[in-house]
CSV table of C-alpha atoms and ligand atoms in Angstrom, one decimal:
chain,number,residue,atom,x,y,z
A,1,MET,CA,26.8,31.3,-38.8
A,2,ASP,CA,23.8,29.1,-38.3
A,3,ILE,CA,24.1,26.2,-35.9
A,4,GLU,CA,24.1,23.5,-38.5
A,5,ARG,CA,26.9,25.1,-40.4
A,6,LEU,CA,28.8,25.6,-37.2
A,7,TRP,CA,28.3,22.0,-36.2
A,8,LYS,CA,29.4,20.7,-39.6
A,9,ASN,CA,32.6,22.6,-39.3
A,10,ALA,CA,33.2,21.4,-35.8
A,11,GLN,CA,32.6,17.8,-36.9
A,12,GLU,CA,35.1,18.3,-39.8
A,13,GLU,CA,37.6,19.4,-37.2
A,14,LEU,CA,36.9,16.3,-35.1
A,15,LYS,CA,37.2,14.1,-38.1
A,16,ILE,CA,40.8,15.3,-38.6
A,17,VAL,CA,41.9,14.6,-35.1
A,18,LEU,CA,40.1,11.3,-34.5
A,19,ALA,CA,40.7,7.9,-36.1
A,20,PRO,CA,38.0,7.3,-38.8
A,21,ALA,CA,36.4,4.4,-36.9
A,22,VAL,CA,36.2,6.4,-33.7
A,23,PHE,CA,34.8,9.4,-35.5
A,24,GLN,CA,32.2,7.3,-37.2
A,25,THR,CA,31.1,5.5,-34.1
A,26,PHE,CA,31.2,8.4,-31.6
A,27,VAL,CA,30.9,11.7,-33.3
A,28,SER,CA,29.1,11.2,-36.6
A,29,LYS,CA,25.9,10.3,-34.9
A,30,THR,CA,25.8,13.3,-32.6
A,31,GLN,CA,24.3,16.7,-33.3
A,32,LEU,CA,24.6,20.1,-31.8
A,33,ILE,CA,21.0,21.1,-31.0
A,34,ILE,CA,21.3,24.1,-28.7
A,35,LEU,CA,24.0,26.7,-28.4
A,36,LYS,CA,23.2,29.5,-26.0
A,37,ASP,CA,25.3,31.6,-23.7
A,38,SER,CA,28.3,29.5,-24.4
A,39,THR,CA,26.5,26.4,-23.3
A,40,ALA,CA,26.2,23.7,-25.9
A,41,THR,CA,23.8,20.8,-25.9
A,42,ILE,CA,24.8,17.9,-28.0
A,43,ALA,CA,22.4,15.1,-28.7
A,44,CYS,CA,23.6,11.5,-28.9
A,45,PRO,CA,21.4,8.6,-30.1
A,46,ASN,CA,21.8,6.6,-26.9
A,47,SER,CA,23.1,6.9,-23.4
A,48,TYR,CA,26.1,4.8,-24.2
A,49,LEU,CA,27.4,7.3,-26.7
A,50,ALA,CA,26.5,10.2,-24.4
A,51,ASP,CA,28.5,8.6,-21.7
A,52,ILE,CA,31.6,7.8,-23.7
A,53,ASN,CA,31.6,11.2,-25.3
A,54,GLN,CA,31.3,12.9,-21.9
A,55,LYS,CA,34.0,10.8,-20.4
A,56,ARG,CA,36.5,10.4,-23.2
A,57,TYR,CA,36.0,13.0,-25.8
A,58,TYR,CA,34.7,16.0,-23.9
A,59,HIS,CA,37.8,18.0,-24.4
A,60,LEU,CA,37.9,17.3,-28.2
A,61,PHE,CA,34.3,18.3,-28.7
A,62,LYS,CA,35.0,21.4,-26.6
A,63,SER,CA,38.1,22.6,-28.5
A,64,ALA,CA,36.3,22.0,-31.8
A,65,LEU,CA,33.4,24.1,-30.7
A,66,ASP,CA,35.5,26.7,-29.1
A,67,ASN,CA,37.5,27.1,-32.3
A,68,GLN,CA,34.3,27.7,-34.3
A,69,THR,CA,32.6,30.0,-31.8
A,70,LYS,CA,35.8,31.7,-30.5
A,71,THR,CA,34.4,31.4,-27.1
A,72,ASN,CA,34.8,29.2,-24.1
A,73,ASN,CA,32.0,26.7,-24.1
A,74,SER,CA,30.7,24.1,-21.8
A,75,ILE,CA,29.0,21.1,-23.2
A,76,SER,CA,26.3,18.7,-22.0
A,77,PHE,CA,25.5,15.5,-23.9
A,78,ILE,CA,22.0,14.4,-23.9
A,79,VAL,CA,20.2,11.3,-25.3
A,80,GLN,CA,18.0,12.0,-28.2
A,81,ASP,CA,17.6,9.9,-31.3
A,82,LEU,CA,17.6,12.5,-34.0
A,83,ILE,CA,20.0,11.6,-36.5
A,84,LYS,CA,19.1,8.9,-38.9
A,85,THR,CA,20.4,9.8,-42.3
A,86,GLU,CA,23.1,12.3,-41.7
A,87,THR,CA,25.9,9.7,-41.3
A,88,GLN,CA,25.7,7.9,-44.6
A,89,ASN,CA,28.3,9.8,-46.5
A,90,PHE,CA,31.0,9.1,-44.0
A,91,SER,CA,33.2,6.1,-44.5
A,92,ALA,CA,32.0,2.7,-43.2
A,93,PRO,CA,33.1,2.0,-39.6
A,94,LEU,CA,36.0,-0.3,-39.1
A,95,LEU,CA,35.1,-0.7,-35.5
A,96,ASN,CA,31.7,-0.7,-34.0
A,97,PHE,CA,31.5,0.2,-30.4
A,98,SER,CA,27.8,0.5,-30.2
A,99,PRO,CA,26.1,-1.6,-27.4
A,100,LYS,CA,24.8,-4.0,-29.9
A,101,SER,CA,28.2,-5.2,-30.9
A,102,THR,CA,29.3,-5.8,-27.3
A,103,TYR,CA,26.1,-7.7,-26.7
A,104,SER,CA,26.3,-11.5,-26.5
A,105,PRO,CA,23.6,-13.9,-25.3
A,106,ASN,CA,26.2,-15.7,-23.3
A,107,LEU,CA,24.8,-19.2,-23.9
A,108,HIS,CA,26.8,-22.4,-23.4
A,109,PRO,CA,26.7,-24.2,-26.8
A,110,ARG,CA,26.1,-27.6,-25.1
A,111,TYR,CA,23.1,-26.5,-23.0
A,112,THR,CA,20.6,-27.2,-25.7
A,113,LEU,CA,17.2,-28.7,-25.7
A,114,GLU,CA,18.4,-31.7,-27.7
A,115,ASN,CA,20.9,-32.5,-25.0
A,116,PHE,CA,18.4,-32.2,-22.3
A,117,ILE,CA,17.1,-35.5,-21.0
A,118,VAL,CA,13.5,-35.5,-19.8
A,119,GLY,CA,12.3,-37.7,-17.0
A,120,ASN,CA,10.0,-37.7,-14.0
A,121,SER,CA,12.0,-35.2,-12.1
A,122,ASN,CA,11.9,-32.5,-14.8
A,123,ASN,CA,9.1,-33.2,-17.2
A,124,PHE,CA,6.9,-30.5,-15.9
A,125,ALA,CA,9.7,-27.9,-16.1
A,126,PHE,CA,10.4,-29.2,-19.6
A,127,ALA,CA,6.8,-28.8,-20.7
A,128,ALA,CA,6.7,-25.3,-19.4
A,129,ALA,CA,9.9,-24.5,-21.2
A,130,GLN,CA,8.3,-25.6,-24.5
A,131,GLY,CA,5.3,-23.3,-23.8
A,132,ILE,CA,7.7,-20.4,-23.4
A,133,ILE,CA,9.6,-21.2,-26.5
A,134,LYS,CA,6.3,-21.1,-28.5
A,135,ASN,CA,5.0,-18.0,-26.8
A,136,PRO,CA,7.6,-16.0,-25.1
A,137,GLY,CA,6.6,-13.1,-22.8
A,138,SER,CA,3.0,-14.2,-22.3
A,139,THR,CA,1.5,-16.6,-19.8
A,140,TYR,CA,4.6,-18.1,-18.2
A,141,ASN,CA,6.2,-14.8,-17.3
A,142,PRO,CA,8.2,-14.8,-15.2
A,143,PHE,CA,9.3,-18.4,-15.4
A,144,PHE,CA,10.9,-19.4,-12.1
A,145,ILE,CA,12.8,-22.7,-11.9
A,146,TRP,CA,14.1,-23.9,-8.6
A,147,GLY,CA,15.9,-27.0,-7.4
A,148,GLY,CA,19.1,-28.4,-5.8
A,149,VAL,CA,22.6,-28.2,-7.2
A,150,GLY,CA,23.3,-29.9,-10.5
A,151,VAL,CA,19.8,-30.8,-11.5
A,152,GLY,CA,19.8,-28.9,-14.7
A,153,LYS,CA,18.3,-25.5,-14.0
A,154,THR,CA,21.0,-23.6,-15.8
A,155,HIS,CA,20.9,-26.1,-18.7
A,156,LEU,CA,17.2,-25.8,-19.2
A,157,MET,CA,17.1,-22.0,-18.9
A,158,GLN,CA,19.9,-21.7,-21.5
A,159,ALA,CA,18.1,-24.3,-23.8
A,160,ILE,CA,15.1,-21.9,-23.8
A,161,GLY,CA,17.5,-19.1,-24.9
A,162,HIS,CA,18.9,-21.2,-27.7
A,163,GLU,CA,15.5,-22.1,-29.0
A,164,LEU,CA,14.2,-18.5,-28.8
A,165,LEU,CA,17.2,-17.4,-30.8
A,166,LYS,CA,16.6,-20.1,-33.3
A,167,ASN,CA,13.1,-18.9,-33.9
A,168,ASN,CA,14.1,-15.3,-34.0
A,169,SER,CA,17.7,-14.4,-34.3
A,170,ALA,CA,17.1,-10.7,-33.8
A,171,LEU,CA,15.9,-11.2,-30.2
A,172,LYS,CA,18.2,-9.8,-27.6
A,173,ILE,CA,18.5,-12.5,-25.1
A,174,LYS,CA,21.0,-12.5,-22.3
A,175,TYR,CA,22.0,-15.1,-19.7
A,176,PHE,CA,23.7,-13.9,-16.6
A,177,PRO,CA,24.2,-15.0,-13.0
A,178,ALA,CA,22.4,-12.7,-10.5
A,179,GLU,CA,25.9,-12.1,-9.1
A,180,THR,CA,27.0,-10.5,-12.4
A,181,PHE,CA,24.0,-8.2,-12.2
A,182,GLY,CA,25.1,-7.2,-8.7
A,183,ASN,CA,28.7,-6.7,-9.7
A,184,ASP,CA,27.7,-4.7,-12.8
A,185,LEU,CA,25.5,-2.5,-10.6
A,186,ILE,CA,28.3,-1.8,-8.2
A,187,SER,CA,30.8,-0.8,-10.9
A,188,ALA,CA,28.1,1.3,-12.5
A,189,LEU,CA,27.6,3.1,-9.3
A,190,LYS,CA,31.3,3.6,-8.8
A,191,SER,CA,31.9,5.0,-12.3
A,192,LYS,CA,28.6,6.9,-12.2
A,193,ASN,CA,27.4,5.1,-15.2
A,194,MET,CA,23.9,4.2,-14.1
A,195,ASN,CA,22.3,5.2,-17.3
A,196,LEU,CA,24.5,2.9,-19.3
A,197,PHE,CA,23.8,0.1,-16.8
A,198,LYS,CA,20.0,0.7,-17.0
A,199,ASP,CA,20.1,0.8,-20.8
A,200,ARG,CA,22.1,-2.4,-21.0
A,201,TYR,CA,19.7,-4.4,-19.1
A,202,ARG,CA,16.4,-2.7,-20.0
A,203,GLN,CA,16.9,-3.0,-23.8
A,204,LEU,CA,16.8,-6.8,-23.7
A,205,ASP,CA,14.0,-8.9,-25.0
A,206,CYS,CA,14.6,-11.8,-22.6
A,207,ILE,CA,16.7,-12.2,-19.5
A,208,LEU,CA,17.9,-15.5,-18.1
A,209,VAL,CA,18.9,-14.7,-14.5
A,210,ASP,CA,20.7,-17.6,-12.8
A,211,ASP,CA,20.8,-18.2,-9.1
A,212,ILE,CA,18.7,-15.2,-8.1
A,213,GLN,CA,18.9,-16.2,-4.4
A,214,PHE,CA,22.3,-14.4,-4.6
A,215,ILE,CA,20.5,-11.0,-4.3
A,216,ALA,CA,18.8,-11.9,-1.0
A,217,GLY,CA,19.8,-9.6,1.8
A,218,LYS,CA,21.4,-7.2,-0.6
A,219,GLU,CA,19.1,-4.2,-0.4
A,220,TYR,CA,20.4,-2.0,-3.1
A,221,ILE,CA,20.8,-4.8,-5.6
A,222,GLN,CA,17.3,-6.0,-4.9
A,223,GLN,CA,15.9,-2.6,-5.4
A,224,GLU,CA,17.6,-2.2,-8.8
A,225,PHE,CA,16.6,-5.7,-9.8
A,226,PHE,CA,13.0,-4.9,-8.9
A,227,HIS,CA,13.0,-1.9,-11.3
A,228,THR,CA,14.8,-3.8,-14.1
A,229,PHE,CA,12.3,-6.7,-13.7
A,230,ASN,CA,9.3,-4.3,-13.8
A,231,ALA,CA,10.6,-2.4,-16.8
A,232,LEU,CA,11.0,-5.6,-18.8
A,233,HIS,CA,8.0,-7.5,-17.5
A,234,MET,CA,5.6,-4.6,-18.0
A,235,SER,CA,6.6,-4.4,-21.7
A,236,GLY,CA,6.0,-8.1,-22.2
A,237,ARG,CA,9.6,-9.2,-22.2
A,238,GLN,CA,10.3,-12.7,-21.0
A,239,VAL,CA,12.0,-13.1,-17.6
A,240,ILE,CA,13.4,-16.5,-16.6
A,241,LEU,CA,14.9,-17.0,-13.1
A,242,THR,CA,16.5,-19.9,-11.3
A,243,SER,CA,17.2,-20.4,-7.6
A,244,ASP,CA,18.1,-23.2,-5.2
A,245,ARG,CA,14.8,-22.8,-3.5
A,246,LYS,CA,11.3,-21.5,-4.2
A,247,PRO,CA,10.8,-17.7,-3.9
A,248,SER,CA,8.9,-17.9,-0.6
A,249,ASP,CA,11.8,-19.9,1.0
A,250,ILE,CA,14.5,-17.4,0.1
A,251,GLN,CA,15.3,-15.6,3.3
A,252,ASN,CA,15.8,-11.9,3.3
A,253,LEU,CA,14.2,-11.5,-0.1
A,254,GLU,CA,11.9,-8.5,-0.2
A,255,ASP,CA,8.2,-9.4,-0.2
A,256,ARG,CA,7.6,-7.4,-3.4
A,257,LEU,CA,10.2,-9.5,-5.2
A,258,VAL,CA,8.8,-12.7,-3.8
A,259,SER,CA,5.4,-11.8,-5.2
A,260,ARG,CA,6.8,-10.7,-8.6
A,261,PHE,CA,8.7,-14.0,-8.9
A,262,MET,CA,5.6,-16.0,-8.1
A,263,GLY,CA,3.5,-14.0,-10.5
A,264,GLY,CA,4.1,-16.3,-13.4
A,265,LEU,CA,4.9,-19.9,-13.3
A,266,THR,CA,7.1,-21.6,-10.7
A,267,VAL,CA,8.4,-25.1,-11.3
A,268,ASP,CA,10.9,-27.3,-9.5
A,269,ILE,CA,13.3,-29.8,-10.8
A,270,GLN,CA,13.9,-32.7,-8.5
A,271,PRO,CA,17.0,-34.9,-8.4
A,272,PRO,CA,16.8,-37.6,-11.1
A,273,ASP,CA,15.1,-40.9,-10.2
A,274,TYR,CA,16.7,-44.2,-10.9
A,275,GLU,CA,15.3,-44.6,-14.4
A,276,MET,CA,16.4,-41.1,-15.4
A,277,ARG,CA,19.9,-41.7,-13.9
A,278,CYS,CA,20.2,-44.7,-16.1
A,279,ALA,CA,19.3,-42.6,-19.1
A,280,ILE,CA,21.7,-39.9,-18.2
A,281,ILE,CA,24.5,-42.3,-17.6
A,282,THR,CA,24.0,-43.9,-21.0
A,283,GLN,CA,23.8,-40.5,-22.8
A,284,LYS,CA,26.8,-39.1,-21.0
A,285,ALA,CA,28.9,-42.2,-21.6
A,286,GLU,CA,28.2,-41.9,-25.3
A,287,ILE,CA,29.3,-38.3,-25.3
A,288,TYR,CA,32.6,-39.2,-23.6
A,289,GLY,CA,33.1,-42.3,-25.8
A,290,LEU,CA,32.7,-44.7,-23.0
A,291,LYS,CA,31.3,-48.2,-23.5
A,292,LEU,CA,29.5,-49.3,-20.3
A,293,GLN,CA,28.2,-52.8,-19.8
A,294,PRO,CA,24.6,-52.8,-18.5
A,295,PRO,CA,25.5,-53.9,-15.0
A,296,ALA,CA,28.0,-51.1,-14.8
A,297,VAL,CA,25.2,-48.6,-15.8
A,298,THR,CA,22.8,-49.9,-13.1
A,299,PHE,CA,25.6,-49.9,-10.5
A,300,LEU,CA,26.4,-46.3,-11.2
A,301,ALA,CA,22.7,-45.3,-11.2
A,302,GLU,CA,22.3,-46.9,-7.8
A,303,ASN,CA,25.3,-45.3,-6.3
A,304,ILE,CA,25.5,-41.8,-7.7
A,305,GLN,CA,22.2,-40.5,-6.5
A,306,SER,CA,22.9,-36.9,-5.9
A,307,ASN,CA,22.6,-35.0,-9.2
A,308,ILE,CA,23.3,-34.8,-12.9
A,309,ARG,CA,26.5,-32.8,-12.5
A,310,ASP,CA,28.0,-35.5,-10.3
A,311,ILE,CA,27.0,-38.2,-12.7
A,312,GLU,CA,28.6,-36.3,-15.6
A,313,GLY,CA,31.8,-35.7,-13.5
A,314,ASN,CA,32.1,-39.3,-12.7
A,315,ILE,CA,31.5,-40.5,-16.2
A,316,GLN,CA,34.2,-38.1,-17.4
A,317,GLN,CA,36.6,-39.5,-14.8
A,318,ILE,CA,35.8,-43.1,-15.6
A,319,ALA,CA,36.4,-42.3,-19.3
A,320,ILE,CA,39.8,-40.8,-18.5
A,321,LYS,CA,40.7,-43.8,-16.3
A,322,ALA,CA,39.5,-46.3,-19.0
A,323,GLN,CA,41.5,-44.5,-21.6
A,324,SER,CA,44.7,-44.3,-19.7
A,325,GLY,CA,44.3,-48.0,-18.7
A,326,ARG,CA,43.4,-48.9,-22.3
A,327,VAL,CA,40.3,-50.6,-21.0
A,328,GLY,CA,37.7,-51.3,-23.7
A,329,GLU,CA,34.3,-52.1,-22.4
A,330,ILE,CA,33.7,-51.1,-18.8
A,331,ASP,CA,32.3,-53.9,-16.6
A,332,LEU,CA,30.8,-53.9,-13.1
A,333,ALA,CA,34.1,-54.6,-11.4
A,334,PHE,CA,35.7,-51.6,-13.0
A,335,VAL,CA,33.1,-49.1,-11.8
A,336,GLN,CA,32.9,-50.8,-8.3
A,337,ASN,CA,36.5,-50.3,-7.9
A,338,TYR,CA,36.3,-46.8,-9.2
A,339,LEU,CA,33.5,-45.7,-6.9
A,340,ASN,CA,34.7,-47.3,-3.7
A,341,PRO,CA,37.0,-44.7,-2.1
A,342,LEU,CA,38.3,-47.2,0.4
A,343,SER,CA,39.2,-49.7,-2.3
A,344,SER,CA,42.2,-51.9,-1.8
A,345,SER,CA,44.2,-49.9,-4.3
A,346,GLY,CA,44.0,-47.1,-1.8
A,347,GLN,CA,43.6,-44.6,-4.6
A,348,ASN,CA,42.3,-41.2,-3.9
A,349,HIS,CA,39.7,-40.4,-6.4
A,350,PHE,CA,39.4,-37.2,-8.3
A,351,SER,CA,36.8,-35.6,-6.0
A,352,SER,CA,34.7,-36.3,-3.0
A,353,THR,CA,31.8,-37.0,-5.3
A,354,ASN,CA,32.8,-40.6,-5.1
A,355,LEU,CA,31.6,-40.7,-1.6
A,356,THR,CA,28.1,-42.2,-1.3
A,357,PRO,CA,25.5,-40.9,1.0
A,358,ARG,CA,25.4,-44.2,2.7
A,359,HIS,CA,29.1,-44.0,3.4
A,360,ILE,CA,28.8,-40.6,5.0
A,361,ILE,CA,25.9,-41.6,7.1
A,362,SER,CA,27.6,-44.7,8.4
A,363,LEU,CA,30.8,-42.9,9.2
A,364,CYS,CA,28.9,-40.2,11.1
A,365,ALA,CA,26.9,-42.9,13.0
A,366,LYS,CA,30.2,-44.6,13.9
A,367,HIS,CA,31.8,-41.4,15.0
A,368,PHE,CA,29.0,-40.5,17.4
A,369,ASP,CA,28.5,-44.1,18.4
A,370,PHE,CA,25.0,-44.5,17.2
A,371,LYS,CA,23.4,-47.1,15.0
A,372,THR,CA,22.6,-45.9,11.5
A,373,SER,CA,19.0,-46.7,12.2
A,374,GLU,CA,19.1,-44.3,15.2
A,375,LEU,CA,20.7,-41.6,13.2
A,376,CYS,CA,18.0,-41.9,10.5
A,377,GLY,CA,15.3,-42.5,13.0
A,378,LYS,CA,12.6,-40.5,14.8
A,379,SER,CA,14.2,-39.9,18.2
A,380,ARG,CA,14.8,-36.3,19.1
A,381,LYS,CA,17.3,-37.0,21.8
A,382,LYS,CA,19.6,-34.0,22.1
A,383,GLU,CA,22.9,-35.8,21.1
A,384,LEU,CA,21.1,-37.6,18.2
A,385,VAL,CA,19.7,-34.3,16.9
A,386,PHE,CA,23.1,-32.8,16.9
A,387,ALA,CA,24.7,-35.8,15.1
A,388,ARG,CA,21.9,-35.7,12.6
A,389,HIS,CA,22.4,-32.0,11.9
A,390,LEU,CA,26.0,-32.6,11.3
A,391,THR,CA,25.3,-35.5,9.0
A,392,ALA,CA,22.9,-33.4,7.1
A,393,TYR,CA,25.5,-30.7,6.8
A,394,LEU,CA,28.1,-33.1,5.5
A,395,LEU,CA,25.7,-34.6,3.0
A,396,LEU,CA,24.9,-31.2,1.7
A,397,THR,CA,28.4,-29.8,1.6
A,398,GLU,CA,30.6,-32.8,0.8
A,399,ILE,CA,28.5,-34.4,-2.0
A,400,ASN,CA,26.0,-31.6,-2.8
A,401,LEU,CA,23.1,-33.9,-2.0
A,402,PRO,CA,19.8,-32.0,-2.5
A,403,LEU,CA,17.9,-30.9,0.6
A,404,GLU,CA,15.0,-33.2,-0.3
A,405,GLU,CA,17.3,-36.2,-0.7
A,406,VAL,CA,19.0,-35.5,2.6
A,407,GLY,CA,15.6,-35.3,4.3
A,408,ARG,CA,14.5,-38.5,2.8
A,409,LEU,CA,17.7,-40.4,3.9
A,410,LEU,CA,17.6,-39.0,7.4
A,411,GLY,CA,14.3,-40.4,8.3
A,412,GLY,CA,11.8,-38.8,5.9
A,413,ARG,CA,12.3,-35.2,7.1
A,414,ASP,CA,11.0,-32.2,5.4
A,415,HIS,CA,13.5,-30.2,3.3
A,416,THR,CA,13.0,-27.1,5.4
A,417,SER,CA,14.1,-28.8,8.5
A,418,ILE,CA,17.3,-29.9,6.7
A,419,MET,CA,17.8,-26.3,5.6
A,420,HIS,CA,17.5,-25.2,9.2
A,421,ALA,CA,20.0,-27.9,10.3
A,422,ARG,CA,22.5,-26.6,7.7
A,423,ASP,CA,22.0,-23.0,8.6
A,424,LYS,CA,22.4,-23.9,12.3
A,425,ILE,CA,25.7,-25.7,11.7
A,426,HIS,CA,26.8,-22.9,9.5
A,427,SER,CA,26.2,-20.2,12.0
A,428,ASP,CA,27.7,-22.3,14.8
A,429,LEU,CA,30.8,-22.8,12.8
A,430,ALA,CA,31.3,-19.0,12.7
A,431,VAL,CA,31.7,-18.9,16.5
A,432,ASN,CA,32.8,-22.3,17.5
A,433,SER,CA,36.2,-23.4,16.4
A,434,SER,CA,36.0,-26.9,18.0
A,435,LEU,CA,33.0,-27.6,15.8
A,436,ARG,CA,35.3,-27.0,12.8
A,437,GLN,CA,37.8,-29.4,14.3
A,438,LEU,CA,35.2,-32.0,14.8
A,439,ILE,CA,34.0,-31.7,11.2
A,440,ASP,CA,37.6,-31.9,9.9
A,441,GLN,CA,38.1,-35.0,12.0
A,442,ILE,CA,35.1,-36.7,10.6
A,443,LYS,CA,36.0,-35.7,7.1
A,444,ARG,CA,39.5,-37.3,7.5
A,445,SER,CA,37.8,-40.6,8.0
A,446,PHE,CA,36.0,-40.4,4.6
B,1,ADP,P1,22.1,-26.5,-12.0
B,1,ADP,O1,22.0,-25.2,-12.7
B,1,ADP,O2,20.7,-27.0,-11.6
B,1,ADP,O3,23.0,-26.5,-10.8
B,1,ADP,P2,23.2,-27.4,-14.4
B,1,ADP,O4,22.2,-27.0,-15.4
B,1,ADP,O5,24.5,-26.7,-14.3
B,1,ADP,O6,22.6,-27.6,-13.0
B,1,ADP,O7,23.5,-29.0,-14.8
B,1,ADP,C1,24.7,-29.6,-14.4
B,1,ADP,C2,25.3,-30.5,-15.4
B,1,ADP,O8,24.3,-31.6,-15.7
B,1,ADP,C3,25.4,-29.8,-16.8
B,1,ADP,O9,26.6,-30.3,-17.4
B,1,ADP,C4,24.2,-30.2,-17.6
B,1,ADP,O10,24.5,-30.2,-18.9
B,1,ADP,C5,23.9,-31.6,-17.1
B,1,ADP,N1,22.4,-31.8,-17.1
B,1,ADP,C6,21.6,-31.3,-16.2
B,1,ADP,N2,20.3,-31.7,-16.5
B,1,ADP,C7,20.4,-32.5,-17.6
B,1,ADP,C8,19.5,-33.2,-18.3
B,1,ADP,N3,18.2,-33.2,-18.0
B,1,ADP,N4,19.9,-33.9,-19.4
B,1,ADP,C9,21.2,-33.9,-19.7
B,1,ADP,N5,22.2,-33.2,-19.0
B,1,ADP,C10,21.8,-32.5,-17.9
B,2,MG,MG1,23.1,-23.5,-12.2
């Protein structure tokens, strides 16, 4: 019997034992290409199918083949895209397990370009994003966006994804946090599915990798990311990355990755300035159906300085409060009362985001018995430096103030010195339990 005939019979056998959809998806697209010395080589159109067939259906393939040849065969599945037309006479699939169907771009529907407010702090990043939308995979590749928490990095990156899909719905775009890449890699290694892993990432036309600083210090993940990056970048696919700092400031990131990341366009998004905060407050209030009087808008813009996520969270809370209290238009007194955590009502607000930077600074000054002006001044007296580090740490961790903003408030210091202050407190905390107690004590006074 020739090999084609034999394979046809074996397939018929498999067709009987498998559900039609399973047969259609996994078996119909395979082909026996070599059968020699009881060793069969079966071609699959992609590594995904090769993998599944090896893992799940090996024994079925084997018994079908053994029946036909009346011998004891061993099988290896290889990837080879041979079969294009063979499958048409089989019934249409009910299920489709191919990688395409499990693929989803993973974009948040609200993170669109229309919803993205442009101001001084992000206009450069916005302009670059428009360049990429017009011309993906060319000049601005990779596109690296960095900035503090909640300034809109994820939003902008996903907005690019939405626009690219609008222009070409066939593009395979995927958003994922770098952490997901790391987790996927680890499970691929565990289940010995590296081919599938590689395929999954390297078939994409555009990757949106969020919070890439996550891979710092993780040697194996960095190595694999490096190869994924190169595979995509070399074939002109668009890579967009975000991080909380610029590539050269990410500690324990391999030099070759730093230089790859800086090989395209690097932009930063700063915390919003006053004007932009007003615009954001107005827009978000509209979204949440909140009517704010102008003095309430300016008061909020003056007092929530940290980032856009905080602004949004606060607007949401105010809207809930206004609704439950059946308040119509929100005036200045309402938002003053809402924002002041030590207000006479003694209410504990939803989150610590109601703390203002000024509040934290003055409580820290009081705790260490310094004047605020000393805490934010130039002196490098030992006790002052420690108090300042701790204040920086609390501003960063309690209200997510961006490094630059903390530096500005604490006497015009550079963001790297704030970063060092934070790292210092962080590492001290690991070995010094009384420092933890001290921090808790200060936090209780908030
Ligand atoms: P990051 O990734 O920098 O931490 P996000 O992109 O998650 O910040 O943004 C935090 C929140 O603020 C999101 O709800 C986002 O929609 C909103 N946001 C950020 N930037 C803007 C902007 N320029 N216009 C409107 N909303 C924004
Ligand atoms: Mg983000």
